[in-house]
XYZ file of C-alpha atoms in Angstrom:
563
model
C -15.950 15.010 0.078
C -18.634 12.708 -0.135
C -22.271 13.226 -0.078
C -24.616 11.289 1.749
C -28.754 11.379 1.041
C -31.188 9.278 2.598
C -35.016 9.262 2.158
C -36.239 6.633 5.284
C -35.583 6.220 8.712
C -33.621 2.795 7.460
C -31.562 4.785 5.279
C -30.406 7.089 7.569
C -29.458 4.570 10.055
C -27.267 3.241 8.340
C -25.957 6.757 6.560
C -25.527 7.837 10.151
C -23.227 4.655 10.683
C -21.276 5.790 7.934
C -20.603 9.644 8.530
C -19.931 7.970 11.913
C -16.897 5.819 10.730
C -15.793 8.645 8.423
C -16.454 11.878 9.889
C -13.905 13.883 7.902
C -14.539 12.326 4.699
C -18.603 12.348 4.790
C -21.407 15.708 4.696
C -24.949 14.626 5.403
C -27.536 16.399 2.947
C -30.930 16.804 4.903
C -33.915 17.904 3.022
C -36.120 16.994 -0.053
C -34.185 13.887 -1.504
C -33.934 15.804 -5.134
C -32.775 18.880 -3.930
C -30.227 17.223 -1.671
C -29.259 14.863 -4.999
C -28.981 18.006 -6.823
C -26.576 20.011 -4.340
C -24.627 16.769 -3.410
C -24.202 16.685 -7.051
C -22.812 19.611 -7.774
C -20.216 20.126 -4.480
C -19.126 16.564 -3.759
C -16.569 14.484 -5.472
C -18.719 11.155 -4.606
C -22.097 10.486 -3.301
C -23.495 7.928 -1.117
C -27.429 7.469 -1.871
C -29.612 4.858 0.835
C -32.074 4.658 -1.959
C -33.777 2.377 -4.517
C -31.351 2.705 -7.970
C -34.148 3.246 -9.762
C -35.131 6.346 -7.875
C -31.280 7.810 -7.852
C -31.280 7.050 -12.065
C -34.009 9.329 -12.301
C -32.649 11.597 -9.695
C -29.504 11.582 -11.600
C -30.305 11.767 -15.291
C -30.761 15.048 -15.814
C -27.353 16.081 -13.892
C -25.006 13.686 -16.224
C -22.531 15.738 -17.999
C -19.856 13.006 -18.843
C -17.667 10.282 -17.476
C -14.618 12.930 -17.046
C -16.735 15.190 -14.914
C -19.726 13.089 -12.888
C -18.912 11.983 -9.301
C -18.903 8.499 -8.423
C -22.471 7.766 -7.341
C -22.834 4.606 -4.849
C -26.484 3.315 -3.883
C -27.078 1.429 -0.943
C -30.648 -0.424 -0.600
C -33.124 0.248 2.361
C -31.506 -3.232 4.144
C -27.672 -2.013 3.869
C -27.344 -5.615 1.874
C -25.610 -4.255 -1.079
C -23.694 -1.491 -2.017
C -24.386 -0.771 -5.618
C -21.509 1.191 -7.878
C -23.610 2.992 -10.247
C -22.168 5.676 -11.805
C -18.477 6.814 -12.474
C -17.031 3.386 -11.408
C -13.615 3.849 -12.939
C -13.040 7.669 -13.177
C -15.410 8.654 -10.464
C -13.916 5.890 -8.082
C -17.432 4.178 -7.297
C -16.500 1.066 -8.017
C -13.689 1.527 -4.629
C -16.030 3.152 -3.258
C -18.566 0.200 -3.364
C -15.741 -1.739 -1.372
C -15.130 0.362 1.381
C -18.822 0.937 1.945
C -19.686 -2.830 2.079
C -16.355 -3.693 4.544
C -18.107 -0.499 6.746
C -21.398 -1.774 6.409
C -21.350 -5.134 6.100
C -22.806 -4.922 2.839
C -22.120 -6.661 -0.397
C -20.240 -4.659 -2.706
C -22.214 -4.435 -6.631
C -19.124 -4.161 -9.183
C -21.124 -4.072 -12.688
C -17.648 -2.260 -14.585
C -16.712 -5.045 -17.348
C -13.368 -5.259 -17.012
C -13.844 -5.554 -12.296
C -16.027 -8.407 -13.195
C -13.624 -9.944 -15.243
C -11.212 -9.458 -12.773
C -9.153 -6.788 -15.645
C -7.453 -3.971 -14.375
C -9.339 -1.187 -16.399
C -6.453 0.848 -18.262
C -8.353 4.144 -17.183
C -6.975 3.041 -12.844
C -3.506 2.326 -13.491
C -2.653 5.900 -11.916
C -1.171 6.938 -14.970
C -2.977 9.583 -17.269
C -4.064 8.042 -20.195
C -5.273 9.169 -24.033
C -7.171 7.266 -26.605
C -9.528 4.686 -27.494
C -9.806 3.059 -23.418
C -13.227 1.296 -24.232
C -12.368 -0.108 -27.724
C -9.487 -1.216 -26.561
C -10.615 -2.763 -23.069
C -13.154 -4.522 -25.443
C -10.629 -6.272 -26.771
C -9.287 -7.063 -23.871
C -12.521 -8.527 -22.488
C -13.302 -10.164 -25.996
C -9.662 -12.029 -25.500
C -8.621 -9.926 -29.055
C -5.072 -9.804 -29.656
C -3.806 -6.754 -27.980
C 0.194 -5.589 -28.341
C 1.949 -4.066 -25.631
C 4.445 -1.293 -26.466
C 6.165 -0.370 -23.789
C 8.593 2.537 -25.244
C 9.574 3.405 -21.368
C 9.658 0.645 -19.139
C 7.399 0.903 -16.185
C 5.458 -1.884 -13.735
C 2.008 -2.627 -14.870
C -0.470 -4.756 -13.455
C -1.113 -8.290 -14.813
C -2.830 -7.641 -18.377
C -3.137 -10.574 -21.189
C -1.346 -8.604 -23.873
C -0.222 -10.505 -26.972
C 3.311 -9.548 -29.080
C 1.445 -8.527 -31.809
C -2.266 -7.409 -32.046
C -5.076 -5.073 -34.145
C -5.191 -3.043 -30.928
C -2.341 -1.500 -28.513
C -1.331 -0.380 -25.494
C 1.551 2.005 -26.085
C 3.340 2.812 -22.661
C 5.516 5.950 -24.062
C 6.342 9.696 -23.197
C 6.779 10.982 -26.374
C 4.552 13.500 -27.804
C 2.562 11.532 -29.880
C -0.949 11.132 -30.720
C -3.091 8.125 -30.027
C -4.469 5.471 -33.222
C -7.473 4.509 -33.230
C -7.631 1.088 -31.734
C -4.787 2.213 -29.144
C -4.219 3.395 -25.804
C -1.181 5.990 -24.443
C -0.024 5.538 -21.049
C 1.497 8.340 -19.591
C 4.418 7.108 -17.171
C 6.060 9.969 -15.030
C 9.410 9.302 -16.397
C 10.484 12.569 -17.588
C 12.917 15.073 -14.749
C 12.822 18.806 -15.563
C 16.053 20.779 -14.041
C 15.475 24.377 -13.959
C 17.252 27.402 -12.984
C 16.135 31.107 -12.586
C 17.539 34.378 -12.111
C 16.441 35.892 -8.699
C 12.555 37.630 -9.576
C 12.214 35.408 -12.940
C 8.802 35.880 -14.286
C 7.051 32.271 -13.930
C 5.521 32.537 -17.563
C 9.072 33.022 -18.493
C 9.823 29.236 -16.843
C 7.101 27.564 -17.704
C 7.739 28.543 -21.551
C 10.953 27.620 -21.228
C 9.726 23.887 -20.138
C 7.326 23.722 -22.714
C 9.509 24.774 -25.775
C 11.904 22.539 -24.353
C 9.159 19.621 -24.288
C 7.669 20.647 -27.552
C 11.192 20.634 -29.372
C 12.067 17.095 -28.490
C 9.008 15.402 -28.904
C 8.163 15.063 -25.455
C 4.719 14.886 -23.685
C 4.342 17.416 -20.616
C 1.769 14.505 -19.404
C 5.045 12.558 -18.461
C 6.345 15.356 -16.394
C 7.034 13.890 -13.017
C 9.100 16.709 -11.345
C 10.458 20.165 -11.692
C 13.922 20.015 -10.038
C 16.464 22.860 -8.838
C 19.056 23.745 -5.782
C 17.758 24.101 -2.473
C 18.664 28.356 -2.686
C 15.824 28.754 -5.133
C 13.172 26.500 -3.183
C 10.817 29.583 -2.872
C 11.559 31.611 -6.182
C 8.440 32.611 -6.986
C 8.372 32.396 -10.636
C 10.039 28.824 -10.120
C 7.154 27.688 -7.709
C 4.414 29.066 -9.928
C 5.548 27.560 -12.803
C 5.503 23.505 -11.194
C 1.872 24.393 -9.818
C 1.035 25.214 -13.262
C 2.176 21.971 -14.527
C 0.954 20.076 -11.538
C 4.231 18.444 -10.657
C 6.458 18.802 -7.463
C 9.134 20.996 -6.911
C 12.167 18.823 -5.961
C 14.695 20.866 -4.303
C 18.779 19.523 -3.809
C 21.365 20.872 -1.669
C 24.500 22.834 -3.785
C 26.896 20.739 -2.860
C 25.230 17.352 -3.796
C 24.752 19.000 -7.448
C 28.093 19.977 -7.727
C 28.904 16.491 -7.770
C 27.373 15.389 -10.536
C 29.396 15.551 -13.731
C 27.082 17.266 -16.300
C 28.294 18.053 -20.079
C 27.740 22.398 -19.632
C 29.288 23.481 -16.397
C 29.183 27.058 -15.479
C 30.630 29.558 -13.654
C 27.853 31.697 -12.621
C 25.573 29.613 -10.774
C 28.669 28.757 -9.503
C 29.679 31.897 -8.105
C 25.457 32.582 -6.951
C 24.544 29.094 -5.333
C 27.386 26.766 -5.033
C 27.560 24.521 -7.719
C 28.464 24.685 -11.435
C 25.192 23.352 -12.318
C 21.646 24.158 -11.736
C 19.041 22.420 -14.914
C 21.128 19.798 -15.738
C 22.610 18.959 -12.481
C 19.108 18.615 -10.589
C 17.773 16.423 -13.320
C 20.536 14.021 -13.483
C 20.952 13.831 -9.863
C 19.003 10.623 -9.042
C 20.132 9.340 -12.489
C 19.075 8.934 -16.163
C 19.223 10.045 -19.480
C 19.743 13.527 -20.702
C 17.280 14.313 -23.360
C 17.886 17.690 -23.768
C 20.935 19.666 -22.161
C 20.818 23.160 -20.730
C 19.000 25.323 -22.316
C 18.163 28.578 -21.918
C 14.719 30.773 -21.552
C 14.020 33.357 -25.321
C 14.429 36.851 -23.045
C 16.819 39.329 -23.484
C 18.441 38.949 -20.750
C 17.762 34.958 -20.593
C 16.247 34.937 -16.724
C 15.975 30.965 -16.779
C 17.377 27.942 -18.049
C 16.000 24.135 -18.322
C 17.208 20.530 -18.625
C 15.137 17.437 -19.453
C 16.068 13.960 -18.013
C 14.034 10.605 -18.583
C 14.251 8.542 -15.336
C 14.119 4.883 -16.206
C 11.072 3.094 -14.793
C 11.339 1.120 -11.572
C 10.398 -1.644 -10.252
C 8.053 -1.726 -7.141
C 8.054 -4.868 -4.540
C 5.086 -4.531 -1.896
C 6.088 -6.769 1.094
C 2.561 -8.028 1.894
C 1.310 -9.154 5.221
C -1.749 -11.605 4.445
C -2.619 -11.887 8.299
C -3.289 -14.929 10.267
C -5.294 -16.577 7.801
C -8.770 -15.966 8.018
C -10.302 -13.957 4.665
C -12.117 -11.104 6.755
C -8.576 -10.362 8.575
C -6.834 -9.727 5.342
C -6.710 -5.905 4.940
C -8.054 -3.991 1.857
C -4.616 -2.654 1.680
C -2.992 -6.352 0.908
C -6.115 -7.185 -1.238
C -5.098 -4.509 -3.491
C -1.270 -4.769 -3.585
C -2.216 -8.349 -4.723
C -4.390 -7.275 -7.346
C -1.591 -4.875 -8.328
C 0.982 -7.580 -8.574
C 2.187 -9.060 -12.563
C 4.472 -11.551 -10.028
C 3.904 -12.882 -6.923
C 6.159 -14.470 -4.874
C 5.710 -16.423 -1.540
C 5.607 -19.607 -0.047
C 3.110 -22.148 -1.941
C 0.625 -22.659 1.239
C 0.358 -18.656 1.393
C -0.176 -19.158 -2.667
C -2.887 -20.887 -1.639
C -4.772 -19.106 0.484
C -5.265 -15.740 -1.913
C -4.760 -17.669 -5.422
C -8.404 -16.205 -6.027
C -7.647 -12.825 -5.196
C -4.707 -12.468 -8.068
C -5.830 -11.316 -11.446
C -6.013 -13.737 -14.510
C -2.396 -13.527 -15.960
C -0.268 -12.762 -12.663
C 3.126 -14.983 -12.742
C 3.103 -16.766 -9.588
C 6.877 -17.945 -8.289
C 5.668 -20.295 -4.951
C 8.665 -22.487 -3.399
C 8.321 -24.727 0.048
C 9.046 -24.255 3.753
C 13.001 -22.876 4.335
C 13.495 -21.092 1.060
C 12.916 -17.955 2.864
C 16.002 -16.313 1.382
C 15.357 -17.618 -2.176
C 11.905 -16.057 -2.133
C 13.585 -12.783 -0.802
C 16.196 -12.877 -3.648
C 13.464 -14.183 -6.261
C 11.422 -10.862 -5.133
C 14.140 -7.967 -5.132
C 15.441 -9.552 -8.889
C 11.840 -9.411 -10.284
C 10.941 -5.858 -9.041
C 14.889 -4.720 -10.693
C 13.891 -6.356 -13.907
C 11.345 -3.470 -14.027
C 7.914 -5.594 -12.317
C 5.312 -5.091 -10.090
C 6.262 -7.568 -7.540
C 4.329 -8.937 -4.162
C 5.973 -10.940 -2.028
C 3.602 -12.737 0.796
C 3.930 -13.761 4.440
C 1.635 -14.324 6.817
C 0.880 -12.306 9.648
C 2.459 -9.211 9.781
C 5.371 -9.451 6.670
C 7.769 -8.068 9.214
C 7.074 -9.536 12.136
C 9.163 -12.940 11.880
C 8.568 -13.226 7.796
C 9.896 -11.950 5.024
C 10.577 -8.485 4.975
C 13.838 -8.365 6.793
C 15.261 -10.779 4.049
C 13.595 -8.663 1.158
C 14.816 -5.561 2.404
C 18.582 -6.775 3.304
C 18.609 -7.873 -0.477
C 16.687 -4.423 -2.271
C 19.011 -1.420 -2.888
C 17.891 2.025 -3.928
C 17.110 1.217 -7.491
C 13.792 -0.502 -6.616
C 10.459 0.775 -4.694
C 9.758 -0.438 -1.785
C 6.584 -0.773 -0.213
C 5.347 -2.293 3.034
C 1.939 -3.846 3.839
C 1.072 -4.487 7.297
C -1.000 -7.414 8.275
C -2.674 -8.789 11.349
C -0.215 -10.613 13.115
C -0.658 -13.903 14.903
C 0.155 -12.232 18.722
C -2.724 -9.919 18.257
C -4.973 -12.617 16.311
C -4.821 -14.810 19.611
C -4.950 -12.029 21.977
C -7.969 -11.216 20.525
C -9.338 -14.693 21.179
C -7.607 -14.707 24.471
C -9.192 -11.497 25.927
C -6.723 -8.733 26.374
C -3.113 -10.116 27.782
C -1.324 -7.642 25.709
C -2.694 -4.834 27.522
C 0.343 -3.498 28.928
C 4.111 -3.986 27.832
C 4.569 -7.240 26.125
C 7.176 -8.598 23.813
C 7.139 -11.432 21.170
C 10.400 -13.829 21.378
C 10.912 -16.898 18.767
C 12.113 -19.979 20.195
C 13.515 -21.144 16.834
C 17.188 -21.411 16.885
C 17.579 -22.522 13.192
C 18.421 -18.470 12.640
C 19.412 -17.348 16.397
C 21.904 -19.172 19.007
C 19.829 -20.399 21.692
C 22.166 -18.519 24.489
C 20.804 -15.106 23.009
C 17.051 -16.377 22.892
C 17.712 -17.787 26.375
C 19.090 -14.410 27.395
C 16.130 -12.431 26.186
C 13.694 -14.853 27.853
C 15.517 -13.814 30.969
C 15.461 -10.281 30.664
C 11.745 -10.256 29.800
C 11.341 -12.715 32.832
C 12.915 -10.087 35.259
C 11.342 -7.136 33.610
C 7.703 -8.568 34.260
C 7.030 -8.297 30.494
C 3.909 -10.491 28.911
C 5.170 -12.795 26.650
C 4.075 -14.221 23.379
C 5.918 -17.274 21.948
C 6.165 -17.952 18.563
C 7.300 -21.169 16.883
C 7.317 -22.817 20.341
C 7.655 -26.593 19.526
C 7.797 -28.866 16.756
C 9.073 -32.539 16.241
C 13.123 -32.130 16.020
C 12.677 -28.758 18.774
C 10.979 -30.140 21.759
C 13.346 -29.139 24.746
C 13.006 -25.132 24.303
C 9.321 -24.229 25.493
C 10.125 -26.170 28.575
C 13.015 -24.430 29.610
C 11.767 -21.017 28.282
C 8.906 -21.367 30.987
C 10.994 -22.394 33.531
C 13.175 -19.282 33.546
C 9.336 -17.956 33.385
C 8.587 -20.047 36.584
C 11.561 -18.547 38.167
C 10.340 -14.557 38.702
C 6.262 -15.774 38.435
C 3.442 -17.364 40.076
C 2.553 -20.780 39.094
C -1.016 -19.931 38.750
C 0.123 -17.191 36.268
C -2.559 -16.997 33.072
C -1.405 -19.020 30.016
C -3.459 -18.652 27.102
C -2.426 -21.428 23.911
C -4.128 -20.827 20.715
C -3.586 -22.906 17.456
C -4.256 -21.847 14.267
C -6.291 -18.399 15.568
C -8.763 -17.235 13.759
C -8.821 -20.460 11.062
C -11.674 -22.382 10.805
C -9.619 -25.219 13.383
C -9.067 -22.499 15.906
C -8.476 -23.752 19.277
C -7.432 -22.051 22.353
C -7.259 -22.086 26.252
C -6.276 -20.692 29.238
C -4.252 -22.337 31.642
C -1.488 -21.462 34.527
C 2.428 -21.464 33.960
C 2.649 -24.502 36.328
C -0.404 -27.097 34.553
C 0.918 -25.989 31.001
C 2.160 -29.305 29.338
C 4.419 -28.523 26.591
C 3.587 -31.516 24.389
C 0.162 -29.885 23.827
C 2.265 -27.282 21.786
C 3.003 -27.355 17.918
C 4.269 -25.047 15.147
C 0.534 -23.891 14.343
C 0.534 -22.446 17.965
C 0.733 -18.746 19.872
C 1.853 -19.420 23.970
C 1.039 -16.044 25.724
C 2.425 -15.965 29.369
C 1.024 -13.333 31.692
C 2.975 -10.891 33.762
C 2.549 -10.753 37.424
C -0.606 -8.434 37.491
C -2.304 -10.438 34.302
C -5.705 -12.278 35.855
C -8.069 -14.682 34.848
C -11.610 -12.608 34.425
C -14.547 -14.366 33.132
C -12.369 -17.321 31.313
C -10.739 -14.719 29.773
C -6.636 -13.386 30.217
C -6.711 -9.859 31.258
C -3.387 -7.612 31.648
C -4.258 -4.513 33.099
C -3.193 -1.214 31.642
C -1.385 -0.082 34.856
C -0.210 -1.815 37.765
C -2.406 0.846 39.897
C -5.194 -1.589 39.486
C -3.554 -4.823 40.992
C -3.045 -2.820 44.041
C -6.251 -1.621 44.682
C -7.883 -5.516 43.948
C -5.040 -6.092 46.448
C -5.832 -3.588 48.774
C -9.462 -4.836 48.724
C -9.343 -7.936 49.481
């Protein structure tokens, strides 16, 4: 939850803005300012605070207990111009905080955290729990030191300038070891814990089980991703207690998928009591790996549980990214961090381009030219298997007409997948347009270089006689000059002629142009490439300058019936 306190009427106008736009997120404290400081404080994972910093320091001083423990504190000033992050940037999450209160606002987010202002990833947000020396060895970072990457388990990182060799380190391991002085563990979820239990097994019985297993081979329960078992012991209670103990998952598997998977100790009495020779090791090898330590059983008399331990190599995560249609304040938060996430980034080089500033200092950037489409796609899905955090770009929405559906025809299981969506250029010049998208539309490309023009031909006919609103993309360019002509004659054929056009180029760039027109006065050589044709249905009006599609086709027949 997140606490906000404000001392002026300013202050609360614009913390009434923001419980507004988060009403399930936000609790207003009312009252003295310290006292509602003080109980905000103590209940609230993050606070909000329309007040001088000065004032909230003082406020605040007295309540600091330590970085590990203090919410992260935002301040916002008496004008809403900035949004300050001034306490527990990294572990509190002020400093994200800070962003999503300026893009609510319209405030300017204050990032004062050394490593955000050098555009660093700090090693204490990677999502990965973490032991050691973070701010000696982010100093070195900052102070461009040598600093060695170790990565014992492979697993995608974020951009960092890491040297072969170095006084400091960044150990990426899961092994039970303790942290050097000038070095930093990252804990990857890589390790797969298979149990088994009798029916009523005590859960202290499991989880001592796991950690003696963990403890024997070196292992660090910090890397514990998963406790895994068959699907007939999903609600054993001493099996359940023991993963909310560790703070993992339970990750159950049906009998028969575990009894295919060749393990080296088969039995025959889970066997005989679930379906499948194997329980532990079986539902840690499942999805693949390497068996650390085999079936094992629990110290009882009689043994009530047994455990397996698997390491799950690392994989490689591609984020399809939609970057929108090209203006900065259109790009979503969501994209601005995947890009930020990114060590490569792949896309075409005028998408490159337009974010170049977003991407931190040391991302690999693979760019390529117009028609490599399927290179970039292949580029992408081999970069995230070779164990990176990979974005590929598009603009617009990634899988509207871009690259996702080449990505995700080349990516197999063995890679994460993640999709971004973006603003996409039909809704971009809608918006400029008015509202012609307001009932049933559909977006057809009149490129043939993929598609036979007989089936784009037969889907301009169908939405034609289905009275659908139609957006164009890639309606003209020099060598493709004859399709938008005859796409809005089989138009012509079941509409109006003074049917609403609307024609914007480049929406939403700083060239933006657009216009409405009818079907019959539309000249095609007025179109390009950089261009968005939206054709009306047969209740979509001109109101105002603006193209209008009405929700329902109740409300042509009553401006009908009127006149």
């Amino acid at each position: 939850m997140i606490g906000l306190i404000s001392a002026t009427a300013a202050g609360a106008a614009a913390r009434d803005r923001l419980a507004a736009a988060w009403p399930e997120r936000t609790r207003v404290y009312e009252g003295p300012v310290g006292q509602a400081v003080r109980a905000a404080f103590a209940e609230c994972e993050q606070l909000v605070c329309f007040l001088a910093t000065g004032a909230v320091v003082r406020l605040l001083a007295p309540l600091l207990a330590g970085k590990a423990a203090d919410p992260g504190v935002v301040c916002v000033d008496e004008g809403g111009r900035f949004a300050v992050s001034l306490l527990g940037g990294h572990a509190g999450g002020a400093n994200a905080l800070a962003r999503e209160v300026g893009a609510v606002l319209g405030a300017e987010p204050v990032v004062t955290t050394a490593t955000d202002a050098a555009g660093l990833p700090g090693l204490d947000t990677l999502g990965l729990p973490y032991e050691g020396s973070v701010a000696a060895v982010s100093r070195a970072l900052l102070d461009g030191e040598p600093v060695a990457l170790e990565a014992e388990v492979g697993w995608p990182l974020p951009p960092l300038p890491v040297a072969p060799q170095g006084a400091y380190t960044i150990r990426v391991t899961d092994r039970a070891v303790a942290a050097g002085e000038r070095e930093v563990l990252l804990r990857p979820p890589s390790l797969v814990v298979g149990v088994g239990a009798s029916k009523g097994a005590p859960a202290e019985e499991v989880l001592a089980l796991v950690e003696e297993a963990l403890r024997e081979a070196g292992l660090s329960q910090r890397s514990v991703a998963e406790l895994a078992t068959v699907d007939a012991k999903a609600e054993e209670p001493g099996i359940v207690a023991a993963a909310e103990r560790l703070g993992v998952p339970l990750v159950t598997y049906p009998a028969e998928e575990l009894a295919a998977v060749e393990v080296p100790n088969p039995s025959d009495a889970p066997l005989a009591a679930v379906g499948t020779p194997s329980v532990a090791e079986a539902a840690a090898l499942v999805r693949g790996g390497e068996l650390l330590v085999p079936k094992r059983k629990s110290a009882a008399r009689p043994a009530m549980a047994t455990c397996a331990v698997v390491r799950r190599p690392g994989r490689g995560r591609l984020a399809v990214v939609g970057l929108g249609p090209g203006a900065r304040d259109l790009l979503t938060p969501r994209a601005a961090a995947e890009l930020r996430r990114a060590s490569v980034l792949v896309g075409l080089d005028q998408y490159v381009d337009q974010i170049r500033d977003l991407l931190r200092p040391g991302t690999r950037v693979l760019e390529s030219g117009l028609g490599a489409e399927e290179e970039r796609a292949r580029t992408a899905v081999a970069q995230a298997r070779a164990g990176h955090a990979v974005a590929l770009i598009g603009s617009g929405d990634a899988g509207v007409y871009a690259m996702a559906s080449p990505a995700l025809a080349e990516a197999s299981d063995d890679i994460d997948v993640v999709g971004v969506p973006g603003v996409t250029a039909a809704l971009a010049a809608g918006a400029v347009l008015g509202a012609p998208l307001g009932h049933d539309h559909v977006s057809i490309s009149l490129s043939d270089l993929h598609t036979p023009w007989e089936v784009i031909e037969r889907r301009v006919r169908a939405a034609a006689e289905s009275d659908l609103v139609v957006t164009f993309y890639n309606p003209r360019s020099r060598g493709r000059d004859w399709q938008l002509p005859k796409a809005l004659a089989i138009l012509a054929g079941h509409r109006e002629p003074t049917t609403p056009v609307g024609v914007v180029r480049n929406a939403s760039r700083p060239d933006e142009a657009a216009r409405v027109t009818a079907l019959a006065a539309l000249d095609p050589a007025t179109v390009d490439m950089m261009t968005v044709v939206t054709v009306g249905n047969t209740a979509t009006r001109r109101i105002a300058g603006r193209m209008v599609t009405p929700r329902g086709y109740r409300w042509q027949a009553s401006r009908e019936g009127a006149k």
